[in-house]
XYZ file of C-alpha atoms in Angstrom:
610
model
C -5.153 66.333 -13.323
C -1.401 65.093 -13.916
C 0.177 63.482 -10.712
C 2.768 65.601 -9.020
C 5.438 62.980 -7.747
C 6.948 65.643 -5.640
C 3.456 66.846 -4.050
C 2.433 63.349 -3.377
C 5.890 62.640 -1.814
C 5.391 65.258 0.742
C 1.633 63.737 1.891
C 3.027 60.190 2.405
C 2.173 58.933 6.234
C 4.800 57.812 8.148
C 2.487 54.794 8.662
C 2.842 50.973 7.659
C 0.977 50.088 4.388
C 1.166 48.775 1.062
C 2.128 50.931 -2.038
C 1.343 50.268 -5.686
C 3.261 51.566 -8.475
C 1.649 52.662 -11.642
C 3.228 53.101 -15.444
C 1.779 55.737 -17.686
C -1.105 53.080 -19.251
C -2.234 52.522 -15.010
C -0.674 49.622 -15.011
C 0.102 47.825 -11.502
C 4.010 47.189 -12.143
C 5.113 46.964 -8.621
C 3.634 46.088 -5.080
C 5.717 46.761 -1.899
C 5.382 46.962 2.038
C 6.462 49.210 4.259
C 6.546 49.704 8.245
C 6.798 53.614 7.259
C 5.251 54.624 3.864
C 7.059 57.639 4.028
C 10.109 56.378 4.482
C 9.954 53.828 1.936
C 8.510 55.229 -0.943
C 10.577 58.136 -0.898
C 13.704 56.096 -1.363
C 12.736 55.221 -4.878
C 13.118 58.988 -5.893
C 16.137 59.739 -4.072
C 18.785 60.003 -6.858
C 22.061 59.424 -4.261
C 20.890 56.091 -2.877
C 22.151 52.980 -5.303
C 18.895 51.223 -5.869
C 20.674 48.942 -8.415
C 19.765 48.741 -11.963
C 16.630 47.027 -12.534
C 14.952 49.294 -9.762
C 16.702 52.369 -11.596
C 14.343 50.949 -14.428
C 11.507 50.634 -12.457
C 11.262 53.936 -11.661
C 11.870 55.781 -14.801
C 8.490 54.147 -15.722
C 6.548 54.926 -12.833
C 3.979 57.566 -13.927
C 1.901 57.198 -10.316
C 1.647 55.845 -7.054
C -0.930 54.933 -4.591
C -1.026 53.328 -0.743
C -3.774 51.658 1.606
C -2.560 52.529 4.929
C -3.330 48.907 7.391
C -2.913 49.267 11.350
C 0.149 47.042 11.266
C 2.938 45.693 9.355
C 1.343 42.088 9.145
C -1.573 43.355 8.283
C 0.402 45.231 5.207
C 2.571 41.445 4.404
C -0.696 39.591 3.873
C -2.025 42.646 1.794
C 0.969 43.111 -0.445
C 0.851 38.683 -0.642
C -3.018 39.434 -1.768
C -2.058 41.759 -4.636
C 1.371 40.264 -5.527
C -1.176 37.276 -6.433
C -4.015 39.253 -7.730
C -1.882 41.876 -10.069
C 1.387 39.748 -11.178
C 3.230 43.328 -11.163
C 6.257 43.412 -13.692
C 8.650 44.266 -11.209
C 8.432 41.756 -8.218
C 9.646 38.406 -8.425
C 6.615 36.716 -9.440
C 6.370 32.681 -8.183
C 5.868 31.589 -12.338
C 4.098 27.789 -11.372
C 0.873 27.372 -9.685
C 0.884 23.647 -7.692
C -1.568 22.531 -5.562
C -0.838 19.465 -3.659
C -2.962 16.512 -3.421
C -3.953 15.233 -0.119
C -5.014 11.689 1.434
C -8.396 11.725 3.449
C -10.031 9.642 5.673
C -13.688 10.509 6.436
C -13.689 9.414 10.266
C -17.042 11.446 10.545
C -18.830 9.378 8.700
C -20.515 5.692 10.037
C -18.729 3.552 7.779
C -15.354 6.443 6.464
C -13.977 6.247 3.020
C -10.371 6.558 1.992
C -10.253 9.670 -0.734
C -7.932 12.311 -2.827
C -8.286 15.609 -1.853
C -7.138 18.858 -3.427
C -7.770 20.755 -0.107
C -7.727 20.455 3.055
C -10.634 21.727 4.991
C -12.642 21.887 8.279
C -14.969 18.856 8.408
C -13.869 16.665 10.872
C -11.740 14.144 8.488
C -8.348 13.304 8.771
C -6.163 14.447 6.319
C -2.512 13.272 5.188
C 0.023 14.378 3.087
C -0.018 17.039 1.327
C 1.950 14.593 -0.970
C 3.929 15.866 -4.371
C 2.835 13.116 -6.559
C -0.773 12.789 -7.143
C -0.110 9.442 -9.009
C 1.230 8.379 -5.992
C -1.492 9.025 -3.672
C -3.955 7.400 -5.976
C -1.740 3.967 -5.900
C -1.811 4.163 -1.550
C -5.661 5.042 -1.794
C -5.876 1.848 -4.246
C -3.243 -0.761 -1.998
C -5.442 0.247 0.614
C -8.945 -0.335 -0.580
C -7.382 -4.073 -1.166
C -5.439 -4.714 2.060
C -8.282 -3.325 4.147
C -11.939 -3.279 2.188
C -12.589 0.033 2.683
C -15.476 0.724 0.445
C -15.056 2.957 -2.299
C -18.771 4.135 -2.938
C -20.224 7.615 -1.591
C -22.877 6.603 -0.876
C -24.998 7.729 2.324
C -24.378 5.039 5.041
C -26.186 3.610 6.739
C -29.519 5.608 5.203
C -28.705 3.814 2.088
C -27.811 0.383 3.319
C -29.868 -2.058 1.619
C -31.392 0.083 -1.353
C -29.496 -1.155 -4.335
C -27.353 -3.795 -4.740
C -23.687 -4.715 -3.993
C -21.106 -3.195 -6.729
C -18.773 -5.600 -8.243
C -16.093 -4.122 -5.375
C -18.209 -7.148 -3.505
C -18.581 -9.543 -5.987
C -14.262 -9.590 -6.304
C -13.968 -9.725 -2.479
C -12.627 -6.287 -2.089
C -15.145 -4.577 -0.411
C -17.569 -6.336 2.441
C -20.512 -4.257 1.214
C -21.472 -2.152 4.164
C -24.280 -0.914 2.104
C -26.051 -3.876 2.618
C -25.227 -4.226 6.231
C -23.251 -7.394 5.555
C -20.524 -6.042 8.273
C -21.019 -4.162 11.192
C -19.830 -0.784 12.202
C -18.095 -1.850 14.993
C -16.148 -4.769 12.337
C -15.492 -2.120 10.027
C -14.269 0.711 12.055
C -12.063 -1.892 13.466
C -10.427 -1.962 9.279
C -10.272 1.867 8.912
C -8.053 2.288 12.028
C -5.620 -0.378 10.638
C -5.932 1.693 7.269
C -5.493 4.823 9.579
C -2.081 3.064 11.160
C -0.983 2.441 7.977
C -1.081 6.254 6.858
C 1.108 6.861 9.832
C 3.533 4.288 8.499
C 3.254 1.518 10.526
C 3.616 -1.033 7.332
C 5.451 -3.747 9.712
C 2.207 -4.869 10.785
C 1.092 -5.297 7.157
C 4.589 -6.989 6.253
C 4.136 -9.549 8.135
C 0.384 -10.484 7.477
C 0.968 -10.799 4.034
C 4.336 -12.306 3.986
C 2.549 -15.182 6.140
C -0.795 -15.455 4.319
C 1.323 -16.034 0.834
C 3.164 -18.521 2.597
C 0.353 -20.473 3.647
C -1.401 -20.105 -0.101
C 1.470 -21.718 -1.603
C 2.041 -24.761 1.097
C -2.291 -24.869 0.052
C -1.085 -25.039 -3.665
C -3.281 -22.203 -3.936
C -0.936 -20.514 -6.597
C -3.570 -17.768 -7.404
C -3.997 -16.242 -4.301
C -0.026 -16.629 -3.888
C 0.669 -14.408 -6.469
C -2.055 -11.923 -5.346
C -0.666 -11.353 -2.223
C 3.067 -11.004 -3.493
C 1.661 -8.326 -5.781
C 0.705 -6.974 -2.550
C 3.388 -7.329 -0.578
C 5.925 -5.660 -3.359
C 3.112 -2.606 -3.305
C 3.295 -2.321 0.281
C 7.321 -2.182 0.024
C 7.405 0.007 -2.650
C 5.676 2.764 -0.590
C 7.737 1.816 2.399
C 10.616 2.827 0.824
C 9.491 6.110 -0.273
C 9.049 6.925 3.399
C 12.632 7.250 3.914
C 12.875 8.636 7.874
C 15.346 12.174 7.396
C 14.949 13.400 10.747
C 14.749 11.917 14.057
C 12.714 14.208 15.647
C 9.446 13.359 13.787
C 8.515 16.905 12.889
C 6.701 18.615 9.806
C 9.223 20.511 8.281
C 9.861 22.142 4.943
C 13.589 22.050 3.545
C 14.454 25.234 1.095
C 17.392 26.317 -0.452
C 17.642 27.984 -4.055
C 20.039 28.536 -6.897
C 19.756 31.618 -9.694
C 21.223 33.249 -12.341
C 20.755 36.979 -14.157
C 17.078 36.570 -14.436
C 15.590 33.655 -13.087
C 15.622 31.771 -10.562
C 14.864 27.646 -8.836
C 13.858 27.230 -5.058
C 13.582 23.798 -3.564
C 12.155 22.343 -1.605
C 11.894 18.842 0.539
C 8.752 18.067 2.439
C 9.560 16.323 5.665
C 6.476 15.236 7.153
C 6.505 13.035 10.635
C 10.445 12.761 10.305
C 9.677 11.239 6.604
C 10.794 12.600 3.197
C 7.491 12.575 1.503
C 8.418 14.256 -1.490
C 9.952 17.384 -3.154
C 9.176 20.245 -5.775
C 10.683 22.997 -7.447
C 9.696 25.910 -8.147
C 10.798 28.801 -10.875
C 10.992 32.757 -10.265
C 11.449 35.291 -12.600
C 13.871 37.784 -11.233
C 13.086 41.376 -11.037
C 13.295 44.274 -8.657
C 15.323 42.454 -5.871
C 18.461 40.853 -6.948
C 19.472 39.600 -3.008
C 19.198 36.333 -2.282
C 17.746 37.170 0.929
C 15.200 38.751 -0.647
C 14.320 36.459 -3.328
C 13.627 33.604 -0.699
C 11.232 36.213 1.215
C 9.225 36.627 -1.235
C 9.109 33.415 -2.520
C 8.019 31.940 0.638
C 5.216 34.842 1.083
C 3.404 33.877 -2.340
C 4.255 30.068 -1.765
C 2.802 30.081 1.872
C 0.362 32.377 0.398
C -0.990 29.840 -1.524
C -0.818 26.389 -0.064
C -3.164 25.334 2.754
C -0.305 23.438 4.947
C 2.151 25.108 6.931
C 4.853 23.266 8.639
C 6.089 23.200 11.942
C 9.414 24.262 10.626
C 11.132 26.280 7.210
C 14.476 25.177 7.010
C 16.117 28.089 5.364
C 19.621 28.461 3.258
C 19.692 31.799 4.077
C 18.280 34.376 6.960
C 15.369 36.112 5.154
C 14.391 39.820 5.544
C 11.379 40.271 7.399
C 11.874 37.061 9.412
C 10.434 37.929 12.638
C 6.962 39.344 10.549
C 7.246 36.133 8.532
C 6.962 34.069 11.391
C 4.185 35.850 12.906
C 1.706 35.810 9.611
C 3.149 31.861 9.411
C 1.784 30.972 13.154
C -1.180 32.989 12.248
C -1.996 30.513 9.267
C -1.049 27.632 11.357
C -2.882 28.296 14.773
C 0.648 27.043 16.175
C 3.677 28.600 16.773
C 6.088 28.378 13.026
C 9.900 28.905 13.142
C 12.212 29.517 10.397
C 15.738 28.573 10.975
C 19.627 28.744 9.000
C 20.769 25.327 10.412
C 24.900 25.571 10.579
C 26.128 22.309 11.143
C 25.046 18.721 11.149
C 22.352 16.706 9.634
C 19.923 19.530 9.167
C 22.712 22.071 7.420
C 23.419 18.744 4.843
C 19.703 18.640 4.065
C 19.860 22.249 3.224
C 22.659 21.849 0.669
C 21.030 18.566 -0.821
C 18.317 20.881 -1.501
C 20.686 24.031 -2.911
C 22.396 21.424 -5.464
C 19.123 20.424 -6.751
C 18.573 23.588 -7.439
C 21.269 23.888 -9.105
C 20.734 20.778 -11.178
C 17.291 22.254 -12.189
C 18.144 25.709 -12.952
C 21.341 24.369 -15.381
C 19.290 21.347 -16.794
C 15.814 22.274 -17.106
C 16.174 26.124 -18.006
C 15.572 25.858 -21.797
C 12.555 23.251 -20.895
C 11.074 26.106 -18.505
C 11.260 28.899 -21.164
C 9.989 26.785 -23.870
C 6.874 25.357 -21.709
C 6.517 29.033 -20.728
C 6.117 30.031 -24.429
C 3.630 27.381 -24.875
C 1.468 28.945 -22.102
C 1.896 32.835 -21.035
C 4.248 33.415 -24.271
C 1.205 32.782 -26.514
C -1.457 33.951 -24.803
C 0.877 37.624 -24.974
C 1.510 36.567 -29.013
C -2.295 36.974 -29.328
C -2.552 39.823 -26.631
C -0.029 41.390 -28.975
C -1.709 40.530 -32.054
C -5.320 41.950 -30.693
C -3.446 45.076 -28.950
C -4.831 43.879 -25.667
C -3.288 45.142 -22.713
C -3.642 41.822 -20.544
C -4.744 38.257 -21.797
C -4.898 36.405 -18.639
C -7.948 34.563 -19.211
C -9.701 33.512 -22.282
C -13.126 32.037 -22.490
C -13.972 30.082 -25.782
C -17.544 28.634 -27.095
C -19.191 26.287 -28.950
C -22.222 25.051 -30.437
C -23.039 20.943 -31.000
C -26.290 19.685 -32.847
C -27.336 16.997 -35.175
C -29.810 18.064 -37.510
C -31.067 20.436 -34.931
C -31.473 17.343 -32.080
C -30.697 17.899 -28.269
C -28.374 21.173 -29.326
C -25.744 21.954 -26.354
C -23.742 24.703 -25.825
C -19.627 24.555 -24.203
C -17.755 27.376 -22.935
C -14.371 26.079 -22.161
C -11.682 28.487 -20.103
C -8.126 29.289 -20.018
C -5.456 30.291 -17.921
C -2.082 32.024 -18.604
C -1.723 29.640 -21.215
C -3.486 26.308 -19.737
C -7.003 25.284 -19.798
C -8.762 25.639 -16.184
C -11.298 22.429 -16.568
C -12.822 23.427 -13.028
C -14.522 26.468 -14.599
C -15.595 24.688 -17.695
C -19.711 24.964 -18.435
C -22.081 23.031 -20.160
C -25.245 24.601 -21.697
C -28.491 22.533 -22.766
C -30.310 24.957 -25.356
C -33.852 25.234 -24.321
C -35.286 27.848 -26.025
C -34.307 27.440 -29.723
C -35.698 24.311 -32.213
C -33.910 23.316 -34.926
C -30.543 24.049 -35.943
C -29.943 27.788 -35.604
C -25.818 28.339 -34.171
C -26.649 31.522 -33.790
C -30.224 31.783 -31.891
C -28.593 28.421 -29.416
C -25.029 30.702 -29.241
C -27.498 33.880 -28.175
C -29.019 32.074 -25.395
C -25.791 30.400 -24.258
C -24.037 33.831 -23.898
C -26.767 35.476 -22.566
C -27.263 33.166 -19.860
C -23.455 32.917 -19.271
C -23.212 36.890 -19.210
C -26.034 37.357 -16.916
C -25.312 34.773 -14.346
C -21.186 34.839 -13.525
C -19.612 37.892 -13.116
C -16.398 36.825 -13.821
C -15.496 37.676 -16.923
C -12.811 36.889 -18.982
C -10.238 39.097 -20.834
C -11.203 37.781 -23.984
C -14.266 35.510 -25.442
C -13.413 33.263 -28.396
C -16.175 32.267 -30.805
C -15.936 29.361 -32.919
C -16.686 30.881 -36.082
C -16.340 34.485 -37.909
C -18.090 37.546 -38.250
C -21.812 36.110 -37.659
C -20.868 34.773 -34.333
C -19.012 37.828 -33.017
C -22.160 39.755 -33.782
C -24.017 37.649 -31.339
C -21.152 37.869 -28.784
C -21.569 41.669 -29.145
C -25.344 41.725 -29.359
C -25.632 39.859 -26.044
C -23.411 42.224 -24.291
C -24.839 45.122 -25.632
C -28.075 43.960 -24.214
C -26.905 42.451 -20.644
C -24.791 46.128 -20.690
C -20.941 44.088 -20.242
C -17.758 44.822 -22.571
C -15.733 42.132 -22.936
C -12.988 42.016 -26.159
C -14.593 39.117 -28.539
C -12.971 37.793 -31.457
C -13.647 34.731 -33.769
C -11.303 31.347 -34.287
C -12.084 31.389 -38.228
C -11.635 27.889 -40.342
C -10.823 27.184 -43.848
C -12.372 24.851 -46.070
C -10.592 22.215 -44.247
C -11.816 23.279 -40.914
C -8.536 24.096 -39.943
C -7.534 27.288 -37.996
C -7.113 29.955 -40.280
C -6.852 33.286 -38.325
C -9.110 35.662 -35.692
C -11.694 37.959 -36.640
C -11.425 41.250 -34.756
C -12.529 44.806 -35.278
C -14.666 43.854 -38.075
C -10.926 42.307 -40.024
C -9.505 39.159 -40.160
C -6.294 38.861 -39.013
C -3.786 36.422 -39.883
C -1.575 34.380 -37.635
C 1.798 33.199 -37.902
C 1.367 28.702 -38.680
C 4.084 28.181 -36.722
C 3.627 30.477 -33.895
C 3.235 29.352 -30.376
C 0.195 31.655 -30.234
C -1.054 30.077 -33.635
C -1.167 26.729 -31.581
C -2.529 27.932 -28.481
C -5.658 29.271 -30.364
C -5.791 25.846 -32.316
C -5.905 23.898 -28.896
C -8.380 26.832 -27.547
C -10.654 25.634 -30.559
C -10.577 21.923 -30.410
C -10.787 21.938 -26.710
C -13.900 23.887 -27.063
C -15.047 21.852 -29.789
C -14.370 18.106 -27.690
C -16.099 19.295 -24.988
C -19.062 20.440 -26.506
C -19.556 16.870 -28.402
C -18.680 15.089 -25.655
C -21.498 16.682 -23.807
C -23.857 16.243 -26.658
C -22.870 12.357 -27.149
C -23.489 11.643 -23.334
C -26.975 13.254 -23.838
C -27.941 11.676 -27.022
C -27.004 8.293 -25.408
C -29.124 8.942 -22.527
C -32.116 9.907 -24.489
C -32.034 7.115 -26.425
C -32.061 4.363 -23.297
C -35.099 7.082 -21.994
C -36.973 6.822 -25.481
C -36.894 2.716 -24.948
C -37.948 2.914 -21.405
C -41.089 5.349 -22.678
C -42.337 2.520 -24.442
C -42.818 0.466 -21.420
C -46.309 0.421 -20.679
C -46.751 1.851 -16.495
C -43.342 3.314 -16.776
C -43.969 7.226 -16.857
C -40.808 9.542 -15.702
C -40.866 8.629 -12.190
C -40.541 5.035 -12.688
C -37.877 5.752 -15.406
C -35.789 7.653 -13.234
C -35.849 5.379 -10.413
C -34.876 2.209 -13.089
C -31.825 4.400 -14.291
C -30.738 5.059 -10.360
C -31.269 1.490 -9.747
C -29.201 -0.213 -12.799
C -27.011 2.507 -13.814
C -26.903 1.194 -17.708
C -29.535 -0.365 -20.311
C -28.362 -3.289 -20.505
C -27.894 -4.160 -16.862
C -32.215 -3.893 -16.899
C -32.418 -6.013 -19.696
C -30.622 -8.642 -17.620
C -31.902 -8.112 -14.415
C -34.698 -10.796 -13.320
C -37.993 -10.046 -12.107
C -37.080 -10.321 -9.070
C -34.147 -7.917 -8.908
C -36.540 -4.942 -10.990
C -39.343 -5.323 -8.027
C -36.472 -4.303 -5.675
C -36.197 -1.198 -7.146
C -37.505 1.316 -5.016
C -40.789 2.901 -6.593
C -41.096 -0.523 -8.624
C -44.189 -2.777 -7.766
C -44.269 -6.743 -8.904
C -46.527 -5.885 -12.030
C -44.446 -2.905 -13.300
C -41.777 -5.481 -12.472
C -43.475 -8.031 -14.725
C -43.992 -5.327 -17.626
C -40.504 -4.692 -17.704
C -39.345 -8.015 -18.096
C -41.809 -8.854 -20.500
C -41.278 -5.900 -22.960
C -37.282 -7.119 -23.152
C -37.594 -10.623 -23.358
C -40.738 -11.096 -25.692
C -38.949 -11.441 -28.347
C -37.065 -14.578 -26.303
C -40.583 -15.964 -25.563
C -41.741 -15.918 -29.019
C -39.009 -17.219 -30.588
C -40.078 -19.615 -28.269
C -43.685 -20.561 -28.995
C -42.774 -20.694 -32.293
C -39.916 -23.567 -32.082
């Protein structure tokens, strides 16, 4: 039946909800909120209100509408944030970049705590810090701090562990004291990670001075060496002072945000202040549609911002009041678990950080426009170049494979993923071939899809084969068989085994060389490619120290294993003593003595015979 706007107009609830917009292919083109759904939606088709021009737009393209009705109005804010980030609807400015933000943890809950990156932060009893801007930088604290403390850089299971295999060479170079062998106590230990813990919370003028005095005393000793090692030091432990530049004196976790924009786009910024320190700061681009107050613009950018990350400040230091505010703050203290403000400072300090943050903005949005659109091309610009080319509706995410063999040995499988544009390495897959011998692409391509199809329901918008018509089959076969319809196409080569074009619909289509969606589908292709014979090389490699071990006479697959746990690398058994292989756990003296013997016979006779 066709949708009566009119009828459906008069049934609206005067209830809060969400509403969806629809165009006439049922697309999603706009998500909204309202404390009355009646109210709301019915402005849209109310010719004497002035709805300004891009909303005018909007609506001449709406061909449906629906609503979830929610008990309140925050319930309908984190709703519409849900589908704003599920649906990327035309018409609502859309948050274009994706961060996540890297964090520094300390595992206190552990016997003996490590000091690790994180990319979350999550309920287990650690202490987290940060989140910082600059993963580089986190990795260069986590590093100074392994050296100016010895925190130990293993994962292993402590102190079940202790004593099972040997020290790493973090011992060896006096940078770790080796709590896995129980060479330092608990108690000593512990007493290291709170002095790494003080240091997190920026007291560095302890540090300062230790090393300031222990280089002093290394060059009166003429010990030159150790001089130099702890300037190196010392100028690392500066460096990161200075980054913590204090910004506000009352040593609260605050976010900073002010924006600039144009016609269509636009650049918040913002300034993390954590502990009364400038950590770090980000921008972030918008593309403009729908709402063309400023007001409104920052609303919903901090919505799918706060949407997103897992810290919320104390404090959002605004440029402008925001619509919504109170509602804002509410679903913000909700996230939290503590109460979240978000103030338009006027004067002072606070109102200068505001507009340092607004003129950055600026800077961005004038200077770094024509790098935005063109990185934006490279990415969601060519994945719609091929959407366009395949008359796809939506190309989101695209799902390539590959097949890697030599001469039919130890064939592997590699489905490689990407995102609006970039390649998502955390949903990457690797597939051993188990049921096919020799070198058949197409029997070891079966399998691989088949298993992929049947086990993750998450599929893709697209599936790319490496190859041409006799792969898409397969693709097709599988799915007719495991009952899914995805779009498959194939990345065909020429006689140089460069890209050539996609196979579709049974016809090969040609792509533009020097189109950005030309090189997207070259990158999709190699990446798939690397990452299949990377996976086949490690394996190879592996078999190849387990064929030499096989030969060992009282070393069946258990003993094997445990030798690869215990030494990591061939050659680190062939230079181990006798001594050191009996340690091993599941290694007796004579197995010991085998092993020995079968890599150093050739020594001994050499030997005998000089």
């Amino acid at each position: 039946m066709a949708f009566d706007i009119e009828e459906e107009l008069r049934k609206l609830p005067a209830k809060p909800g969400v509403y969806l917009m629809h165009d006439e292919k049922d697309a999603i083109i706009y998500v909204g909120k309202a404390i009355s759904l009646k109210n709301r939606v019915r402005q849209y088709f109310q010719s004497s209100r002035n709805k300004g021009v891009k909303i005018e737009q909007m609506v001449t393209h709406i061909a449906r509408f629906e609503y979830i009705i929610t008990d309140s109005e925050l319930e309908a804010l984190v709703l519409e944030c849900n589908l704003i980030k599920e649906h990327r609807p035309k018409y609502n400015t859309m948050l274009m970049d994706d961060k996540a933000y890297p964090f520094i943890k300390v595992t206190v809950q552990e016997a003996y705590p490590r000091v690790i990156l994180a990319r979350q932060m999550v309920k287990d009893k650690a202490k987290y810090f940060g989140p910082y801007t600059s993963a580089g930088a986190v990795k260069d604290t986590i590093d100074l701090i392994h050296k100016l403390y010895g925190i130990r850089t293993c994962s292993k299971a402590l102190p079940k562990m202790q004593g099972k295999e040997r020290p790493c060479l973090n011992y060896h170079i006096h940078q770790c004291p080796a709590p896995c062998q129980g060479y330092i106590s608990r108690e000593a230990y512990g007493e290291s990670v709170k002095r790494a813990l003080e240091f997190l919370n920026g007291n560095y003028k302890e540090v300062l001075g230790e090393l300031e005095e222990k280089m002093q005393r290394a060059s009166e000793a003429l010990e030159f060496e150790k001089a130099i090692e702890y300037r190196e030091l010392l100028g690392s432990v500066k460096k990161i002072a200075q980054k913590q530049k204090i910004t506000s004196s009352d040593m609260e976790d605050k976010d900073v945000i002010a924006m600039a924009m144009d016609e269509e786009d636009a650049v918040v910024q913002i300034f993390f202040i954590r502990d009364g320190r400038l950590i770090g700061r980000d921008h972030f681009c918008l593309h403009i549609a729908g709402e063309n107050e400023k007001e409104e613009i920052l609303a919903a950018f901090v919505k799918q911002f706060y949407a997103g990350t897992p810290y919320i400040p104390k404090e959002l230091m605004m440029q402008y009041e925001i619509g919504e505010r109170e509602i804002i703050e509410e679903w913000l203290s909700g996230r939290r678990g503590q109460r979240v403000h978000i103030r338009v400072p006027k004067k002072g300090e606070k109102e200068k950080l505001v507009e340092l943050a607004m003129k950055n903005a600026q800077m961005v949005l004038t200077q770094d426009k024509e790098r935005i659109r063109r990185e934006e091309g490279r990415t969601i610009g060519a994945m719609k170049e091929i959407a366009q080319l395949l008359g796809l509706e939506r190309l989101d995410r695209v799902e390539a494979y590959d097949i890697s063999n030599i001469s039919g040995f130890q064939t592997v499988g590699s489905m490689v993923v990407f995102e609006k544009g970039r390649p998502k390495r955390s949903d990457y897959r690797k597939f051993r071939i188990k049921g096919v011998q020799g070198a058949d692409d197409y029997a070891s391509m079966e399998e691989m899809l088949t298993r992929r199809l049947s086990h993750y329901e998450n599929y893709p918008d697209l599936m790319m084969m490496d190859g041409g018509r006799g792969q898409v089959n397969v693709a097709r076969k599988v799915m007719e068989a495991v009952g899914v319809c995805v779009p498959v196409c194939g990345m065909v080569k020429d006689d140089r085994h460069r890209t050539r074009g996609i196979y579709f619909n049974n016809v090969e289509l040609p792509i533009e060389r020097d189109s950005e969606g030309f090189r997207l589908v070259t990158r999709i292709q190699d990446e798939a490619h690397r990452f299949a014979i990377e996976y086949h090389r490690s394996l190879r490699s592996k078999e190849q120290v387990h064929s030499i071990l096989d030969e060992i006479p009282g070393v069946g697959p258990v003993r094997r294993k445990a030798l690869m746990k215990g030494f990591q690398t061939l050659e680190e058994i062939k230079r181990a003593s006798e001594e050191e292989i009996a340690k091993v756990p599941g290694i007796n003296e004579k197995v010991a003595e085998q092993v020995y013997a079968f890599f150093h016979k050739d020594v001994e006779e050499h030997g005998k015979e000089g």
